[in-house]
mmCIF file with all atom_site columns, C-alpha atoms in Angstrom:
data_model
loop_
_atom_site.group_PDB
_atom_site.id
_atom_site.type_symbol
_atom_site.label_atom_id
_atom_site.label_alt_id
_atom_site.label_comp_id
_atom_site.label_asym_id
_atom_site.label_entity_id
_atom_site.label_seq_id
_atom_site.pdbx_PDB_ins_code
_atom_site.Cartn_x
_atom_site.Cartn_y
_atom_site.Cartn_z
_atom_site.occupancy
_atom_site.B_iso_or_equiv
_atom_site.pdbx_formal_charge
_atom_site.auth_seq_id
_atom_site.auth_comp_id
_atom_site.auth_asym_id
_atom_site.auth_atom_id
_atom_site.pdbx_PDB_model_num
ATOM 1   C CA . MET A 1 1   ? 2.384   10.825  28.415  1.00 0.00 ? 1   MET A CA 1
ATOM 2   C CA . THR A 1 2   ? 6.058   10.090  27.190  1.00 0.00 ? 2   THR A CA 1
ATOM 3   C CA . GLY A 1 3   ? 7.103   8.874   23.606  1.00 0.00 ? 3   GLY A CA 1
ATOM 4   C CA . SER A 1 4   ? 8.286   5.476   22.481  1.00 0.00 ? 4   SER A CA 1
ATOM 5   C CA . VAL A 1 5   ? 11.360  4.391   20.608  1.00 0.00 ? 5   VAL A CA 1
ATOM 6   C CA . ARG A 1 6   ? 10.851  2.305   17.379  1.00 0.00 ? 6   ARG A CA 1
ATOM 7   C CA . GLU A 1 7   ? 12.790  -0.287  16.727  1.00 0.00 ? 7   GLU A CA 1
ATOM 8   C CA . ASP A 1 8   ? 15.463  1.570   14.672  1.00 0.00 ? 8   ASP A CA 1
ATOM 9   C CA . GLY A 1 9   ? 16.179  3.795   17.940  1.00 0.00 ? 9   GLY A CA 1
ATOM 10  C CA . VAL A 1 10  ? 14.356  6.724   15.952  1.00 0.00 ? 10  VAL A CA 1
ATOM 11  C CA . PRO A 1 11  ? 11.855  8.424   19.150  1.00 0.00 ? 11  PRO A CA 1
ATOM 12  C CA . PHE A 1 12  ? 8.164   8.565   17.784  1.00 0.00 ? 12  PHE A CA 1
ATOM 13  C CA . SER A 1 13  ? 5.908   10.786  19.780  1.00 0.00 ? 13  SER A CA 1
ATOM 14  C CA . GLY A 1 14  ? 2.472   9.612   18.515  1.00 0.00 ? 14  GLY A CA 1
ATOM 15  C CA . GLY A 1 15  ? 0.352   11.557  16.476  1.00 0.00 ? 15  GLY A CA 1
ATOM 16  C CA . THR A 1 16  ? 3.015   13.472  14.693  1.00 0.00 ? 16  THR A CA 1
ATOM 17  C CA . GLU A 1 17  ? 4.665   10.853  13.058  1.00 0.00 ? 17  GLU A CA 1
ATOM 18  C CA . THR A 1 18  ? 4.056   10.165  8.996   1.00 0.00 ? 18  THR A CA 1
ATOM 19  C CA . SER A 1 19  ? 2.022   8.115   7.506   1.00 0.00 ? 19  SER A CA 1
ATOM 20  C CA . PRO A 1 20  ? 3.411   5.019   6.080   1.00 0.00 ? 20  PRO A CA 1
ATOM 21  C CA . GLU A 1 21  ? 2.930   6.185   2.486   1.00 0.00 ? 21  GLU A CA 1
ATOM 22  C CA . GLN A 1 22  ? 5.040   9.157   3.808   1.00 0.00 ? 22  GLN A CA 1
ATOM 23  C CA . ARG A 1 23  ? 7.711   7.528   4.473   1.00 0.00 ? 23  ARG A CA 1
ATOM 24  C CA . VAL A 1 24  ? 7.838   5.068   1.406   1.00 0.00 ? 24  VAL A CA 1
ATOM 25  C CA . ALA A 1 25  ? 11.208  6.572   0.248   1.00 0.00 ? 25  ALA A CA 1
ATOM 26  C CA . GLU A 1 26  ? 12.729  6.012   3.822   1.00 0.00 ? 26  GLU A CA 1
ATOM 27  C CA . TRP A 1 27  ? 12.381  2.247   3.460   1.00 0.00 ? 27  TRP A CA 1
ATOM 28  C CA . SER A 1 28  ? 14.354  1.364   0.149   1.00 0.00 ? 28  SER A CA 1
ATOM 29  C CA . GLY A 1 29  ? 17.743  0.896   2.302   1.00 0.00 ? 29  GLY A CA 1
ATOM 30  C CA . ASP A 1 30  ? 17.538  -2.869  3.321   1.00 0.00 ? 30  ASP A CA 1
ATOM 31  C CA . GLN A 1 31  ? 17.719  -4.007  -0.509  1.00 0.00 ? 31  GLN A CA 1
ATOM 32  C CA . ALA A 1 32  ? 21.158  -5.604  0.561   1.00 0.00 ? 32  ALA A CA 1
ATOM 33  C CA . ALA A 1 33  ? 19.197  -7.815  3.354   1.00 0.00 ? 33  ALA A CA 1
ATOM 34  C CA . ASP A 1 34  ? 16.694  -8.576  0.723   1.00 0.00 ? 34  ASP A CA 1
ATOM 35  C CA . PRO A 1 35  ? 18.298  -9.528  -2.434  1.00 0.00 ? 35  PRO A CA 1
ATOM 36  C CA . ALA A 1 36  ? 15.763  -10.062 -4.759  1.00 0.00 ? 36  ALA A CA 1
ATOM 37  C CA . GLY A 1 37  ? 14.432  -6.260  -3.108  1.00 0.00 ? 37  GLY A CA 1
ATOM 38  C CA . ALA A 1 38  ? 10.954  -4.822  -4.623  1.00 0.00 ? 38  ALA A CA 1
ATOM 39  C CA . VAL A 1 39  ? 12.633  -5.615  -8.053  1.00 0.00 ? 39  VAL A CA 1
ATOM 40  C CA . GLY A 1 40  ? 11.369  -7.963  -10.602 1.00 0.00 ? 40  GLY A CA 1
ATOM 41  C CA . LEU A 1 41  ? 13.543  -10.391 -12.513 1.00 0.00 ? 41  LEU A CA 1
ATOM 42  C CA . ASP A 1 42  ? 14.142  -7.864  -15.496 1.00 0.00 ? 42  ASP A CA 1
ATOM 43  C CA . GLY A 1 43  ? 14.793  -5.086  -13.205 1.00 0.00 ? 43  GLY A CA 1
ATOM 44  C CA . ASP A 1 44  ? 11.454  -3.247  -13.168 1.00 0.00 ? 44  ASP A CA 1
ATOM 45  C CA . LEU A 1 45  ? 8.913   -2.954  -10.487 1.00 0.00 ? 45  LEU A CA 1
ATOM 46  C CA . PRO A 1 46  ? 6.924   -6.348  -10.612 1.00 0.00 ? 46  PRO A CA 1
ATOM 47  C CA . GLY A 1 47  ? 3.145   -6.493  -10.921 1.00 0.00 ? 47  GLY A CA 1
ATOM 48  C CA . ILE A 1 48  ? 1.230   -5.726  -14.444 1.00 0.00 ? 48  ILE A CA 1
ATOM 49  C CA . ASP A 1 49  ? 0.728   -2.289  -14.771 1.00 0.00 ? 49  ASP A CA 1
ATOM 50  C CA . PRO A 1 50  ? -2.755  -1.536  -13.765 1.00 0.00 ? 50  PRO A CA 1
ATOM 51  C CA . THR A 1 51  ? -4.158  0.116   -16.852 1.00 0.00 ? 51  THR A CA 1
ATOM 52  C CA . GLU A 1 52  ? -3.629  -3.062  -18.530 1.00 0.00 ? 52  GLU A CA 1
ATOM 53  C CA . LEU A 1 53  ? -6.336  -5.487  -15.785 1.00 0.00 ? 53  LEU A CA 1
ATOM 54  C CA . THR A 1 54  ? -9.478  -5.800  -16.894 1.00 0.00 ? 54  THR A CA 1
ATOM 55  C CA . ASP A 1 55  ? -11.842 -4.811  -14.084 1.00 0.00 ? 55  ASP A CA 1
ATOM 56  C CA . GLU A 1 56  ? -12.590 -8.258  -12.430 1.00 0.00 ? 56  GLU A CA 1
ATOM 57  C CA . ASP A 1 57  ? -8.219  -8.407  -12.274 1.00 0.00 ? 57  ASP A CA 1
ATOM 58  C CA . LEU A 1 58  ? -8.327  -4.975  -10.972 1.00 0.00 ? 58  LEU A CA 1
ATOM 59  C CA . ILE A 1 59  ? -10.538 -5.858  -7.969  1.00 0.00 ? 59  ILE A CA 1
ATOM 60  C CA . ARG A 1 60  ? -9.226  -9.783  -7.945  1.00 0.00 ? 60  ARG A CA 1
ATOM 61  C CA . GLU A 1 61  ? -5.442  -7.580  -6.970  1.00 0.00 ? 61  GLU A CA 1
ATOM 62  C CA . MET A 1 62  ? -6.919  -4.791  -5.024  1.00 0.00 ? 62  MET A CA 1
ATOM 63  C CA . HIS A 1 63  ? -8.870  -7.675  -2.852  1.00 0.00 ? 63  HIS A CA 1
ATOM 64  C CA . SER A 1 64  ? -5.416  -9.680  -2.933  1.00 0.00 ? 64  SER A CA 1
ATOM 65  C CA . LEU A 1 65  ? -3.188  -6.867  -1.172  1.00 0.00 ? 65  LEU A CA 1
ATOM 66  C CA . HIS A 1 66  ? -6.233  -5.426  1.489   1.00 0.00 ? 66  HIS A CA 1
ATOM 67  C CA . ARG A 1 67  ? -6.156  -9.516  2.586   1.00 0.00 ? 67  ARG A CA 1
ATOM 68  C CA . THR A 1 68  ? -2.355  -9.165  2.918   1.00 0.00 ? 68  THR A CA 1
ATOM 69  C CA . ARG A 1 69  ? -2.310  -5.444  4.207   1.00 0.00 ? 69  ARG A CA 1
ATOM 70  C CA . LEU A 1 70  ? -1.596  -6.313  8.444   1.00 0.00 ? 70  LEU A CA 1
ATOM 71  C CA . ASP A 1 71  ? 0.661   -9.370  7.751   1.00 0.00 ? 71  ASP A CA 1
ATOM 72  C CA . THR A 1 72  ? 2.850   -7.402  5.308   1.00 0.00 ? 72  THR A CA 1
ATOM 73  C CA . LEU A 1 73  ? 3.564   -4.221  7.754   1.00 0.00 ? 73  LEU A CA 1
ATOM 74  C CA . ARG A 1 74  ? 3.789   -6.019  10.440  1.00 0.00 ? 74  ARG A CA 1
ATOM 75  C CA . HIS A 1 75  ? 5.988   -8.636  9.438   1.00 0.00 ? 75  HIS A CA 1
ATOM 76  C CA . ALA A 1 76  ? 7.592   -7.770  5.851   1.00 0.00 ? 76  ALA A CA 1
ATOM 77  C CA . ALA A 1 77  ? 10.944  -6.411  5.319   1.00 0.00 ? 77  ALA A CA 1
ATOM 78  C CA . ASP A 1 78  ? 11.071  -2.893  4.715   1.00 0.00 ? 78  ASP A CA 1
ATOM 79  C CA . SER A 1 79  ? 11.096  -3.546  0.591   1.00 0.00 ? 79  SER A CA 1
ATOM 80  C CA . ALA A 1 80  ? 8.241   -5.175  1.214   1.00 0.00 ? 80  ALA A CA 1
ATOM 81  C CA . LEU A 1 81  ? 6.234   -2.790  2.608   1.00 0.00 ? 81  LEU A CA 1
ATOM 82  C CA . ALA A 1 82  ? 7.698   -0.154  0.296   1.00 0.00 ? 82  ALA A CA 1
ATOM 83  C CA . ASN A 1 83  ? 6.348   -2.467  -2.660  1.00 0.00 ? 83  ASN A CA 1
ATOM 84  C CA . HIS A 1 84  ? 2.894   -3.123  -0.866  1.00 0.00 ? 84  HIS A CA 1
ATOM 85  C CA . LEU A 1 85  ? 2.715   0.648   -0.760  1.00 0.00 ? 85  LEU A CA 1
ATOM 86  C CA . ARG A 1 86  ? 3.413   1.495   -4.128  1.00 0.00 ? 86  ARG A CA 1
ATOM 87  C CA . ARG A 1 87  ? 1.246   -1.429  -5.794  1.00 0.00 ? 87  ARG A CA 1
ATOM 88  C CA . THR A 1 88  ? -1.725  -0.666  -3.542  1.00 0.00 ? 88  THR A CA 1
ATOM 89  C CA . ALA A 1 89  ? -1.623  3.075   -4.682  1.00 0.00 ? 89  ALA A CA 1
ATOM 90  C CA . GLU A 1 90  ? -1.649  2.090   -7.969  1.00 0.00 ? 90  GLU A CA 1
ATOM 91  C CA . LEU A 1 91  ? -4.118  -0.396  -8.061  1.00 0.00 ? 91  LEU A CA 1
ATOM 92  C CA . GLU A 1 92  ? -6.365  2.214   -6.615  1.00 0.00 ? 92  GLU A CA 1
ATOM 93  C CA . THR A 1 93  ? -5.329  5.311   -8.520  1.00 0.00 ? 93  THR A CA 1
ATOM 94  C CA . GLU A 1 94  ? -6.655  3.104   -11.781 1.00 0.00 ? 94  GLU A CA 1
ATOM 95  C CA . TYR A 1 95  ? -9.473  1.873   -9.907  1.00 0.00 ? 95  TYR A CA 1
ATOM 96  C CA . LEU A 1 96  ? -11.147 5.483   -8.784  1.00 0.00 ? 96  LEU A CA 1
ATOM 97  C CA . ALA A 1 97  ? -9.694  6.415   -12.311 1.00 0.00 ? 97  ALA A CA 1
ATOM 98  C CA . ARG A 1 98  ? -12.106 4.005   -14.099 1.00 0.00 ? 98  ARG A CA 1
ATOM 99  C CA . HIS A 1 99  ? -15.081 4.641   -11.873 1.00 0.00 ? 99  HIS A CA 1
ATOM 100 C CA . PRO A 1 100 ? -14.880 8.821   -10.809 1.00 0.00 ? 100 PRO A CA 1
ATOM 101 C CA . GLY A 1 101 ? -18.650 8.617   -10.313 1.00 0.00 ? 101 GLY A CA 1
ATOM 102 C CA . ARG A 1 102 ? -18.294 5.284   -7.725  1.00 0.00 ? 102 ARG A CA 1
ATOM 103 C CA . GLU A 1 103 ? -22.012 5.227   -5.251  1.00 0.00 ? 103 GLU A CA 1
ATOM 104 C CA . VAL A 1 104 ? -20.790 6.242   -2.161  1.00 0.00 ? 104 VAL A CA 1
ATOM 105 C CA . ASP A 1 105 ? -22.620 4.854   0.460   1.00 0.00 ? 105 ASP A CA 1
ATOM 106 C CA . PRO A 1 106 ? -24.618 7.315   2.656   1.00 0.00 ? 106 PRO A CA 1
ATOM 107 C CA . SER A 1 107 ? -24.254 5.578   5.953   1.00 0.00 ? 107 SER A CA 1
ATOM 108 C CA . ARG A 1 108 ? -20.243 5.736   5.322   1.00 0.00 ? 108 ARG A CA 1
ATOM 109 C CA . LEU A 1 109 ? -20.347 10.044  5.567   1.00 0.00 ? 109 LEU A CA 1
ATOM 110 C CA . ARG A 1 110 ? -19.869 11.979  8.418   1.00 0.00 ? 110 ARG A CA 1
ATOM 111 C CA . ASP A 1 111 ? -21.119 15.654  9.121   1.00 0.00 ? 111 ASP A CA 1
ATOM 112 C CA . ALA A 1 112 ? -18.689 18.020  8.243   1.00 0.00 ? 112 ALA A CA 1
#
């Protein structure tokens, strides 16, 4: 099977491609195409610090990000995708910090 070429002309060889999370740094270069970029009006990254959110607000924010994930991945500017990845990581990290002993559904486990 031959590799394909991504839209930016970089060869894609299937399983050896890095994950989107590992490529976030590569996606900060389209600020000129998207003047607002991923930066808020005051120069900070948008979004309330996850540590300041109530549990209900934290869950609501994660629902919103997961609901828009595929559309952002497929159609958003690189800066928007980078912001989406950053914000998802922030919120999920905070959730895990608050719930280190979260209930794991045994039906979701795989044999090692």
